[in-house]
CSV table of C-alpha atoms in Angstrom, one decimal:
chain,number,residue,atom,x,y,z
A,1,MET,CA,18.0,13.2,9.1
A,2,ALA,CA,19.4,11.3,11.7
A,3,THR,CA,20.2,7.5,11.4
A,4,LYS,CA,19.1,6.7,15.0
A,5,CYS,CA,15.6,6.9,15.9
A,6,GLY,CA,16.3,7.6,19.6
A,7,LYS,CA,18.2,10.6,18.5
A,8,CYS,CA,16.2,12.1,16.0
A,9,GLY,CA,15.2,15.6,16.4
A,10,PRO,CA,15.9,18.5,18.7
A,11,GLY,CA,14.0,16.7,21.8
A,12,TYR,CA,11.7,19.2,23.0
A,13,PRO,CA,10.6,18.5,26.6
A,14,THR,CA,6.8,19.5,26.2
A,15,PRO,CA,4.6,20.1,23.2
A,16,LEU,CA,4.5,23.9,24.3
A,17,GLU,CA,8.4,24.1,24.1
A,18,ALA,CA,8.1,22.7,20.9
A,19,MET,CA,6.1,25.5,19.5
A,20,LYS,CA,9.3,28.0,20.4
A,21,GLY,CA,11.2,26.1,17.8
A,22,PRO,CA,12.9,27.5,14.9
A,23,ARG,CA,11.1,27.7,11.6
A,24,GLU,CA,10.7,25.0,9.3
A,25,GLU,CA,13.4,25.0,6.5
A,26,ILE,CA,12.9,21.7,4.7
A,27,VAL,CA,10.2,19.1,4.4
A,28,TYR,CA,10.3,15.5,3.3
A,29,LEU,CA,7.1,14.2,0.8
A,30,PRO,CA,7.1,10.7,-0.7
A,31,CYS,CA,6.2,10.9,-4.1
A,32,ILE,CA,4.5,8.1,-6.2
A,33,TYR,CA,4.8,7.0,-9.9
A,34,ARG,CA,2.7,3.8,-9.3
A,35,ASN,CA,-0.3,3.6,-11.3
A,36,THR,CA,0.4,6.9,-13.2
A,37,GLY,CA,1.4,5.3,-16.4
A,38,ILE,CA,5.3,6.6,-15.8
A,39,GLU,CA,8.0,4.0,-15.3
A,40,ALA,CA,9.7,5.0,-12.5
A,41,PRO,CA,10.4,4.5,-9.0
A,42,ASP,CA,8.9,6.2,-6.3
A,43,TYR,CA,11.2,8.6,-4.5
A,44,LEU,CA,11.6,10.7,-1.4
A,45,ALA,CA,11.5,14.5,-2.3
A,46,THR,CA,13.3,17.2,-0.1
A,47,VAL,CA,11.6,20.5,-0.6
A,48,ASP,CA,13.0,24.1,0.4
A,49,ILE,CA,10.4,26.1,2.3
A,50,ASP,CA,12.7,28.6,3.8
A,51,PRO,CA,11.5,32.0,2.4
A,52,LYS,CA,15.3,33.2,2.3
A,53,SER,CA,16.5,30.5,0.4
A,54,PRO,CA,17.2,31.2,-3.3
A,55,HIS,CA,15.7,27.3,-3.8
A,56,TYR,CA,12.6,28.5,-1.9
A,57,CYS,CA,9.4,26.1,-3.2
A,58,GLN,CA,11.8,23.9,-5.1
A,59,VAL,CA,12.6,20.0,-4.8
A,60,ILE,CA,16.3,20.2,-4.0
A,61,GLU,CA,17.0,16.4,-3.5
A,62,PRO,CA,15.1,13.6,-4.7
A,63,GLU,CA,15.7,10.0,-3.4
A,64,ASP,CA,15.0,6.6,-4.4
A,65,ILE,CA,12.9,5.1,-1.9
A,66,HIS,CA,11.3,2.3,-3.6
A,67,ALA,CA,14.5,0.3,-4.1
A,68,LYS,CA,15.7,0.8,-0.2
A,69,CYS,CA,12.2,-0.2,1.0
A,70,ASP,CA,9.9,-2.6,-1.1
A,71,LEU,CA,7.7,-3.6,1.8
A,72,GLY,CA,4.0,-3.7,1.1
A,73,TYR,CA,0.7,-2.1,2.5
A,74,ILE,CA,2.9,-0.3,5.4
A,75,HIS,CA,1.4,3.1,6.5
A,76,THR,CA,2.2,4.9,9.7
A,77,SER,CA,5.5,4.9,11.3
A,78,HIS,CA,6.3,6.4,15.1
A,79,CYS,CA,9.6,6.0,17.1
A,80,LEU,CA,9.3,4.3,20.5
A,81,ALA,CA,11.1,5.0,23.8
A,82,SER,CA,13.0,1.9,23.3
A,83,GLY,CA,14.8,3.4,20.4
A,84,GLU,CA,12.6,1.1,17.9
A,85,VAL,CA,10.3,2.0,15.2
A,86,MET,CA,6.9,0.9,15.0
A,87,ILE,CA,5.1,0.7,11.5
A,88,SER,CA,1.3,-0.2,10.9
A,89,SER,CA,0.3,-2.6,8.3
A,90,LEU,CA,-2.8,-2.9,6.2
A,91,GLY,CA,-3.0,-6.3,5.0
A,92,ASP,CA,-0.9,-9.6,4.4
A,93,SER,CA,1.3,-10.3,1.5
A,94,LYS,CA,-1.8,-11.7,-0.5
A,95,GLY,CA,-3.6,-8.2,0.2
A,96,ASN,CA,-5.8,-9.4,2.7
A,97,GLY,CA,-6.8,-7.5,5.7
A,98,LYS,CA,-4.5,-7.7,8.5
A,99,GLY,CA,-3.8,-4.6,11.1
A,100,GLY,CA,-0.8,-5.8,12.7
A,101,PHE,CA,2.2,-3.8,13.1
A,102,ILE,CA,6.4,-4.3,12.4
A,103,LEU,CA,9.0,-3.3,14.8
A,104,LEU,CA,12.5,-2.2,13.2
A,105,ASP,CA,15.5,-1.6,14.8
A,106,GLY,CA,16.3,2.0,15.4
A,107,GLU,CA,19.7,2.0,14.5
A,108,THR,CA,19.8,-0.8,11.8
A,109,PHE,CA,16.2,-0.6,10.7
A,110,GLU,CA,16.2,-4.2,10.0
A,111,VAL,CA,13.0,-6.2,10.7
A,112,LYS,CA,12.6,-7.5,14.4
A,113,GLY,CA,9.4,-9.0,14.1
A,114,THR,CA,5.8,-7.8,15.1
A,115,TRP,CA,4.7,-5.8,17.8
A,116,GLU,CA,1.3,-7.8,18.7
A,117,ARG,CA,1.2,-10.9,20.0
A,118,PRO,CA,0.8,-14.0,17.6
A,119,GLY,CA,-2.6,-14.3,16.1
A,120,GLY,CA,-3.2,-10.8,17.6
A,121,ALA,CA,-3.7,-8.7,14.6
A,122,ALA,CA,-6.8,-6.5,14.3
A,123,PRO,CA,-9.0,-7.4,11.4
A,124,MET,CA,-8.0,-4.4,9.1
A,125,GLY,CA,-5.3,-1.5,9.9
A,126,TYR,CA,-4.1,1.8,9.0
A,127,ASP,CA,-2.9,4.6,11.4
A,128,PHE,CA,-2.2,4.2,15.0
A,129,TRP,CA,-1.1,6.4,18.4
A,130,TYR,CA,-0.3,5.5,21.7
A,131,GLN,CA,0.1,7.3,24.9
A,132,PRO,CA,2.1,5.0,27.7
A,133,ARG,CA,0.7,7.3,30.5
A,134,HIS,CA,-2.6,5.5,29.9
A,135,ASN,CA,-1.1,2.2,28.8
A,136,VAL,CA,-3.1,2.7,25.8
A,137,MET,CA,-2.6,2.4,21.8
A,138,VAL,CA,-5.8,3.2,19.4
A,139,SER,CA,-5.5,2.1,15.7
A,140,THR,CA,-7.7,2.7,13.0
A,141,GLU,CA,-8.8,0.6,9.8
A,142,TRP,CA,-9.6,1.5,5.9
A,143,ALA,CA,-10.0,-2.0,4.3
A,144,ALA,CA,-8.3,-4.9,3.1
A,145,PRO,CA,-5.7,-3.6,0.4
A,146,ASN,CA,-7.5,-5.8,-2.2
A,147,VAL,CA,-10.6,-3.7,-1.8
A,148,PHE,CA,-9.2,-0.5,-2.1
A,149,ARG,CA,-6.0,-0.6,-4.5
A,150,ASP,CA,-7.7,-0.7,-7.5
A,151,GLY,CA,-10.4,2.0,-6.6
A,152,PHE,CA,-13.5,2.7,-5.1
A,153,ASN,CA,-16.3,0.7,-5.6
A,154,PRO,CA,-19.8,1.6,-3.9
A,155,ALA,CA,-20.7,-2.1,-4.0
A,156,ASP,CA,-17.9,-2.8,-1.0
A,157,VAL,CA,-19.3,-0.2,1.4
A,158,GLU,CA,-22.8,-2.3,1.1
A,159,ALA,CA,-20.9,-5.7,1.5
A,160,GLY,CA,-19.3,-4.5,4.6
A,161,ARG,CA,-15.4,-4.5,3.3
A,162,TYR,CA,-14.9,-1.1,4.8
A,163,GLY,CA,-13.5,-0.3,8.5
A,164,SER,CA,-15.8,1.0,11.1
A,165,HIS,CA,-14.2,0.4,14.2
A,166,LEU,CA,-11.4,1.7,16.6
A,167,HIS,CA,-9.1,-0.8,18.2
A,168,ILE,CA,-8.2,0.0,21.8
A,169,TRP,CA,-5.0,-1.9,22.6
A,170,ASP,CA,-3.1,-2.5,25.8
A,171,TRP,CA,0.1,-0.7,25.5
A,172,GLN,CA,2.1,-3.2,28.0
A,173,ARG,CA,0.5,-6.6,26.9
A,174,HIS,CA,0.3,-5.7,23.1
A,175,GLU,CA,-2.9,-7.2,22.7
A,176,ILE,CA,-6.7,-5.8,21.9
A,177,VAL,CA,-8.8,-5.0,24.8
A,178,GLN,CA,-11.7,-3.1,23.4
A,179,THR,CA,-13.2,-2.7,20.0
A,180,LEU,CA,-15.3,0.7,19.4
A,181,SER,CA,-18.1,0.3,16.9
A,182,LEU,CA,-18.3,4.0,15.2
A,183,GLN,CA,-21.9,5.3,14.7
A,184,ASP,CA,-21.6,7.4,11.4
A,185,GLY,CA,-18.0,6.2,11.3
A,186,LEU,CA,-17.2,4.5,7.9
A,187,ILE,CA,-13.3,4.4,7.2
A,188,PRO,CA,-11.8,5.9,10.1
A,189,LEU,CA,-8.3,7.0,8.7
A,190,GLU,CA,-6.0,9.3,10.7
A,191,VAL,CA,-5.8,9.3,14.5
A,192,ARG,CA,-4.6,11.8,16.9
A,193,PHE,CA,-4.5,12.0,20.9
A,194,LEU,CA,-4.1,15.4,22.1
A,195,HIS,CA,-0.6,16.3,22.5
A,196,ASN,CA,-0.4,16.8,26.4
A,197,PRO,CA,0.5,13.3,27.5
A,198,ASP,CA,-1.6,13.5,30.4
A,199,ALA,CA,-4.8,13.8,28.1
A,200,ALA,CA,-6.8,10.9,27.8
A,201,GLN,CA,-8.6,11.7,24.7
A,202,GLY,CA,-8.4,12.4,21.3
A,203,PHE,CA,-9.8,12.6,17.5
A,204,VAL,CA,-10.2,10.5,14.6
A,205,GLY,CA,-11.4,11.4,11.2
A,206,CYS,CA,-13.7,9.3,9.6
A,207,ALA,CA,-13.4,9.5,5.7
A,208,LEU,CA,-16.6,8.2,4.1
A,209,SER,CA,-18.9,9.2,6.8
A,210,SER,CA,-17.1,12.4,6.8
A,211,THR,CA,-17.3,12.9,10.5
A,212,ILE,CA,-14.7,13.7,13.5
A,213,GLN,CA,-15.0,11.5,16.3
A,214,ARG,CA,-13.7,12.1,19.8
A,215,PHE,CA,-12.4,9.1,21.9
A,216,TYR,CA,-12.1,9.3,25.7
A,217,LYS,CA,-11.0,7.4,28.5
A,218,ASN,CA,-13.9,6.7,31.4
A,219,GLN,CA,-13.6,6.7,34.9
A,220,GLY,CA,-13.6,2.9,35.0
A,221,GLY,CA,-10.6,2.7,32.7
A,222,THR,CA,-12.7,1.6,29.5
A,223,TRP,CA,-13.0,3.9,26.6
A,224,SER,CA,-15.9,5.5,24.3
A,225,VAL,CA,-16.4,7.6,21.3
A,226,GLU,CA,-18.7,10.2,20.2
A,227,LYS,CA,-19.4,12.1,17.1
A,228,VAL,CA,-18.5,15.6,17.3
A,229,ILE,CA,-18.5,17.1,13.9
A,230,GLN,CA,-20.5,16.3,10.7
A,231,VAL,CA,-19.8,17.3,7.3
A,232,PRO,CA,-23.3,16.9,5.4
A,233,PRO,CA,-23.1,15.5,1.9
A,234,LYS,CA,-24.1,17.4,-1.0
A,235,LYS,CA,-26.9,16.4,-3.5
A,236,VAL,CA,-25.2,16.2,-6.9
A,237,LYS,CA,-25.5,15.5,-10.5
A,238,GLY,CA,-22.7,14.3,-12.9
A,239,TRP,CA,-20.9,12.2,-10.2
A,240,MET,CA,-20.7,8.5,-9.6
A,241,LEU,CA,-23.3,8.5,-6.8
A,242,PRO,CA,-26.3,11.0,-5.9
A,243,GLU,CA,-24.4,12.1,-2.9
A,244,MET,CA,-21.1,13.5,-2.7
A,245,PRO,CA,-19.2,12.9,0.9
A,246,GLY,CA,-16.5,15.6,2.0
A,247,LEU,CA,-14.0,12.6,2.4
A,248,VAL,CA,-12.2,13.4,5.4
A,249,THR,CA,-8.7,12.2,4.8
A,250,ASP,CA,-6.4,13.8,7.3
A,251,ILE,CA,-6.7,15.5,10.5
A,252,LEU,CA,-4.0,17.1,12.8
A,253,LEU,CA,-4.0,19.0,16.1
A,254,SER,CA,-1.8,22.3,17.1
A,255,LEU,CA,0.8,21.4,19.7
A,256,ASP,CA,-1.0,23.4,22.1
A,257,ASP,CA,-4.1,21.6,21.4
A,258,ARG,CA,-6.4,24.3,20.6
A,259,PHE,CA,-7.0,23.7,16.8
A,260,LEU,CA,-7.9,20.7,14.9
A,261,TYR,CA,-7.6,20.9,11.3
A,262,PHE,CA,-8.9,18.4,8.6
A,263,SER,CA,-9.3,18.1,4.9
A,264,ASN,CA,-12.0,17.3,2.7
A,265,TRP,CA,-10.7,15.8,-0.5
A,266,LEU,CA,-13.6,15.7,-2.6
A,267,HIS,CA,-15.7,18.7,-1.2
A,268,GLY,CA,-12.2,20.7,-1.8
A,269,ASP,CA,-12.2,22.4,1.9
A,270,LEU,CA,-9.5,22.7,4.3
A,271,ARG,CA,-11.0,23.4,7.9
A,272,GLN,CA,-10.0,24.7,11.3
A,273,TYR,CA,-12.0,24.1,14.5
A,274,ASP,CA,-11.2,25.5,17.8
A,275,ILE,CA,-11.3,22.7,20.6
A,276,SER,CA,-10.9,24.3,23.4
A,277,ASP,CA,-13.7,22.4,24.5
A,278,PRO,CA,-13.2,18.9,22.8
A,279,GLN,CA,-16.7,17.9,23.2
A,280,ARG,CA,-17.8,20.9,21.1
A,281,PRO,CA,-15.7,21.9,18.2
A,282,ARG,CA,-16.2,25.5,16.6
A,283,LEU,CA,-15.6,26.0,13.2
A,284,THR,CA,-13.2,29.2,13.0
A,285,GLY,CA,-11.6,28.8,9.6
A,286,GLN,CA,-12.4,27.4,5.9
A,287,LEU,CA,-10.7,27.7,3.0
A,288,PHE,CA,-11.3,25.8,-0.5
A,289,LEU,CA,-8.4,24.6,-2.6
A,290,GLY,CA,-9.6,22.7,-5.7
A,291,GLY,CA,-12.1,19.6,-5.3
A,292,SER,CA,-15.0,18.0,-7.3
A,293,ILE,CA,-17.5,20.9,-6.8
A,294,VAL,CA,-15.8,23.8,-8.4
A,295,LYS,CA,-17.7,25.6,-11.0
A,296,GLY,CA,-17.3,24.9,-14.5
A,297,GLY,CA,-16.6,21.0,-14.0
A,298,PRO,CA,-18.6,18.1,-14.5
A,299,VAL,CA,-20.3,17.9,-11.4
A,300,GLN,CA,-23.5,20.2,-10.6
A,301,VAL,CA,-24.4,20.6,-7.0
A,302,LEU,CA,-28.4,20.3,-6.5
A,303,GLU,CA,-28.6,21.1,-2.8
A,304,ASP,CA,-25.8,22.2,-0.5
A,305,LEU,CA,-26.5,22.6,3.4
A,306,GLU,CA,-23.5,24.8,3.7
A,307,LEU,CA,-22.8,26.8,0.4
A,308,THR,CA,-25.0,29.1,-1.4
A,309,SER,CA,-23.1,28.5,-4.7
A,310,GLN,CA,-20.0,26.3,-6.0
A,311,PRO,CA,-16.5,27.3,-5.5
A,312,GLU,CA,-14.4,28.7,-8.0
A,313,PRO,CA,-11.3,26.6,-9.6
A,314,LEU,CA,-8.2,27.4,-7.8
A,315,VAL,CA,-5.3,28.8,-9.9
A,316,VAL,CA,-2.1,29.6,-7.8
A,317,LYS,CA,1.0,31.2,-9.7
A,318,GLY,CA,-0.7,30.4,-13.1
A,319,LYS,CA,-1.2,26.7,-12.1
A,320,ARG,CA,-4.6,25.2,-12.0
A,321,VAL,CA,-4.7,23.3,-9.1
A,322,HIS,CA,-6.1,19.7,-9.6
A,323,GLY,CA,-7.5,17.4,-6.8
A,324,GLY,CA,-8.5,18.6,-3.1
A,325,PRO,CA,-6.6,19.2,-0.1
A,326,GLN,CA,-5.3,15.7,1.4
A,327,MET,CA,-2.2,15.6,3.7
A,328,ILE,CA,-1.3,18.2,5.8
A,329,GLN,CA,1.1,19.5,8.2
A,330,LEU,CA,1.4,22.4,10.9
A,331,SER,CA,4.4,24.3,11.5
A,332,LEU,CA,5.4,24.1,15.0
A,333,ASP,CA,4.5,27.4,16.2
A,334,GLY,CA,0.9,26.6,14.4
A,335,LYS,CA,1.2,29.8,11.7
A,336,ARG,CA,1.7,27.7,8.6
A,337,LEU,CA,-0.4,25.1,7.4
A,338,TYR,CA,1.2,23.0,4.5
A,339,VAL,CA,-0.9,21.0,2.0
A,340,THR,CA,-0.7,18.5,-0.6
A,341,THR,CA,-3.4,17.2,-3.1
A,342,SER,CA,-2.9,13.3,-3.7
A,343,LEU,CA,-4.9,10.5,-2.1
A,344,TYR,CA,-3.9,7.2,-3.3
A,345,SER,CA,-3.1,6.9,-7.2
A,346,ALA,CA,-5.6,4.4,-8.0
A,347,TRP,CA,-8.4,6.9,-6.4
A,348,ASP,CA,-6.5,9.9,-7.7
A,349,LYS,CA,-7.1,8.3,-11.1
A,350,GLN,CA,-10.8,7.7,-10.5
A,351,PHE,CA,-11.6,10.9,-9.0
A,352,TYR,CA,-9.5,13.4,-10.3
A,353,PRO,CA,-8.0,12.0,-13.6
A,354,ASP,CA,-6.4,15.5,-14.4
A,355,LEU,CA,-4.0,15.2,-11.2
A,356,ILE,CA,-2.4,12.1,-12.9
A,357,ARG,CA,-1.9,13.9,-16.0
A,358,GLU,CA,-0.7,17.3,-14.1
A,359,GLY,CA,1.0,16.2,-11.1
A,360,SER,CA,-0.1,17.5,-7.3
A,361,VAL,CA,1.1,20.5,-5.9
A,362,MET,CA,1.9,21.5,-2.4
A,363,LEU,CA,0.3,24.7,-0.8
A,364,GLN,CA,1.1,26.9,2.1
A,365,ILE,CA,-1.7,28.6,4.0
A,366,ASP,CA,-1.4,31.2,6.7
A,367,VAL,CA,-3.2,30.5,10.2
A,368,ASP,CA,-4.6,33.3,12.5
A,369,THR,CA,-3.9,31.5,15.7
A,370,ILE,CA,-5.4,34.4,17.6
A,371,LYS,CA,-8.8,34.6,16.4
A,372,GLY,CA,-8.7,31.4,13.9
A,373,GLY,CA,-8.9,31.8,10.4
A,374,LEU,CA,-7.2,30.3,7.0
A,375,LYS,CA,-5.8,32.3,4.0
A,376,LEU,CA,-3.8,31.0,1.2
A,377,ASN,CA,-0.2,32.3,0.4
A,378,PRO,CA,-0.5,33.2,-3.2
A,379,ASN,CA,3.3,33.1,-3.4
A,380,PHE,CA,3.8,29.7,-2.5
A,381,LEU,CA,3.6,26.4,-5.0
A,382,VAL,CA,5.5,23.5,-5.2
A,383,ASP,CA,4.7,22.2,-8.6
A,384,PHE,CA,5.1,18.2,-9.1
A,385,GLY,CA,4.1,18.3,-12.4
A,386,LYS,CA,7.6,19.7,-13.4
A,387,GLU,CA,9.5,16.7,-12.0
A,388,PRO,CA,12.3,15.8,-14.6
A,389,LEU,CA,10.8,12.0,-14.9
A,390,GLY,CA,7.3,13.4,-15.4
A,391,PRO,CA,4.1,14.5,-13.3
A,392,ALA,CA,4.3,12.9,-9.8
A,393,LEU,CA,2.1,12.4,-6.4
A,394,ALA,CA,3.5,14.0,-3.7
A,395,HIS,CA,1.8,12.8,-0.4
A,396,GLU,CA,2.4,13.2,3.1
A,397,LEU,CA,4.5,15.9,4.9
A,398,ARG,CA,7.4,15.5,7.6
A,399,TYR,CA,9.8,17.7,8.7
A,400,PRO,CA,13.2,16.1,10.1
A,401,GLY,CA,13.1,17.2,13.6
A,402,GLY,CA,9.6,16.4,14.2
A,403,ASP,CA,6.1,17.7,13.8
A,404,CYS,CA,2.5,17.5,14.8
A,405,SER,CA,1.1,14.5,13.5
A,406,SER,CA,4.7,12.0,14.2
A,407,ASP,CA,5.5,13.4,17.8
A,408,ILE,CA,4.6,11.7,21.1
A,409,TRP,CA,5.6,13.0,24.3
A,410,LEU,CA,6.1,10.2,26.9
């Protein structure tokens, strides 16, 4: 990985040019031991994903990241045109909600200060995406770290402690100019603008409401939001609530802005939608990769508006997959989708205790980019349950030269 943020990656001039780039050969994943019972530092795993390599599907270079960057409650990072690195925060040092942004020097990675004006942080934070051509940044909100860090309590939802807003920022003035209330939009997490830098619209996945919302710029310069996808909850028995949401935890867009992908961590399915018409997404692919409603588990589905039977448990190369599809990353050409199964260690322990004992996995899905469709690659498995220090929880995925969820064209 390059040491200067402004020089990272091959520098494709457009998203469509990036789709012609070389096939991915390695991927970086932060791996977590916190709250698992294993006394070991979190680390950065380098995984070989080159089918021609003798180390295919293996962790080839773990690196201790906890010792190098012990910052609390930070989440998304993006490089800026200035060469600086900008990172979103979820809370202050005491775990209270505070949706601010940290600026790092792109060469030394020293903290330079905050991006927002003094006292101008959002009430809560999580993800963000900016688009200078429209002088805008959009940020999302999960909850104060004190609310979610020890697990999910439904009483916190009733008390209004989880986020339900999008914050629209003036990119040049570094201040919030509009806050959008989301209908059926509890816990808006990952946000993505269309990759075309001229486009004034994008999508956000709302985890607890299990919706995808489209945000867009109006003719007068203000912004609006509308629900375009709803994953219906399932009536269940043997779970903490009588209805189980899908829990949309990650979304991304293909570089040609044709397909939207998202994961339902609790229901266990990964979905692909054609967004040629962004106001009317069309389901083109769906694949179950574990989840909480598999046959033979503790949960019985009583009423399901989408399925006629509960899905089978997933076994890949002899490994039972615990957890559900969570973080996702797409190849530049859009033909391969990589998936991990851990959300957040405290929530993993609450909803998928076997995930703590067995470790998470990384899977690869083959994508039909012509007609749409998803198919599991049965020969690909990275098993983080076999790590030398014990089962680990692998999280998000990043390529060294840029990818669909971190690169922004100016």
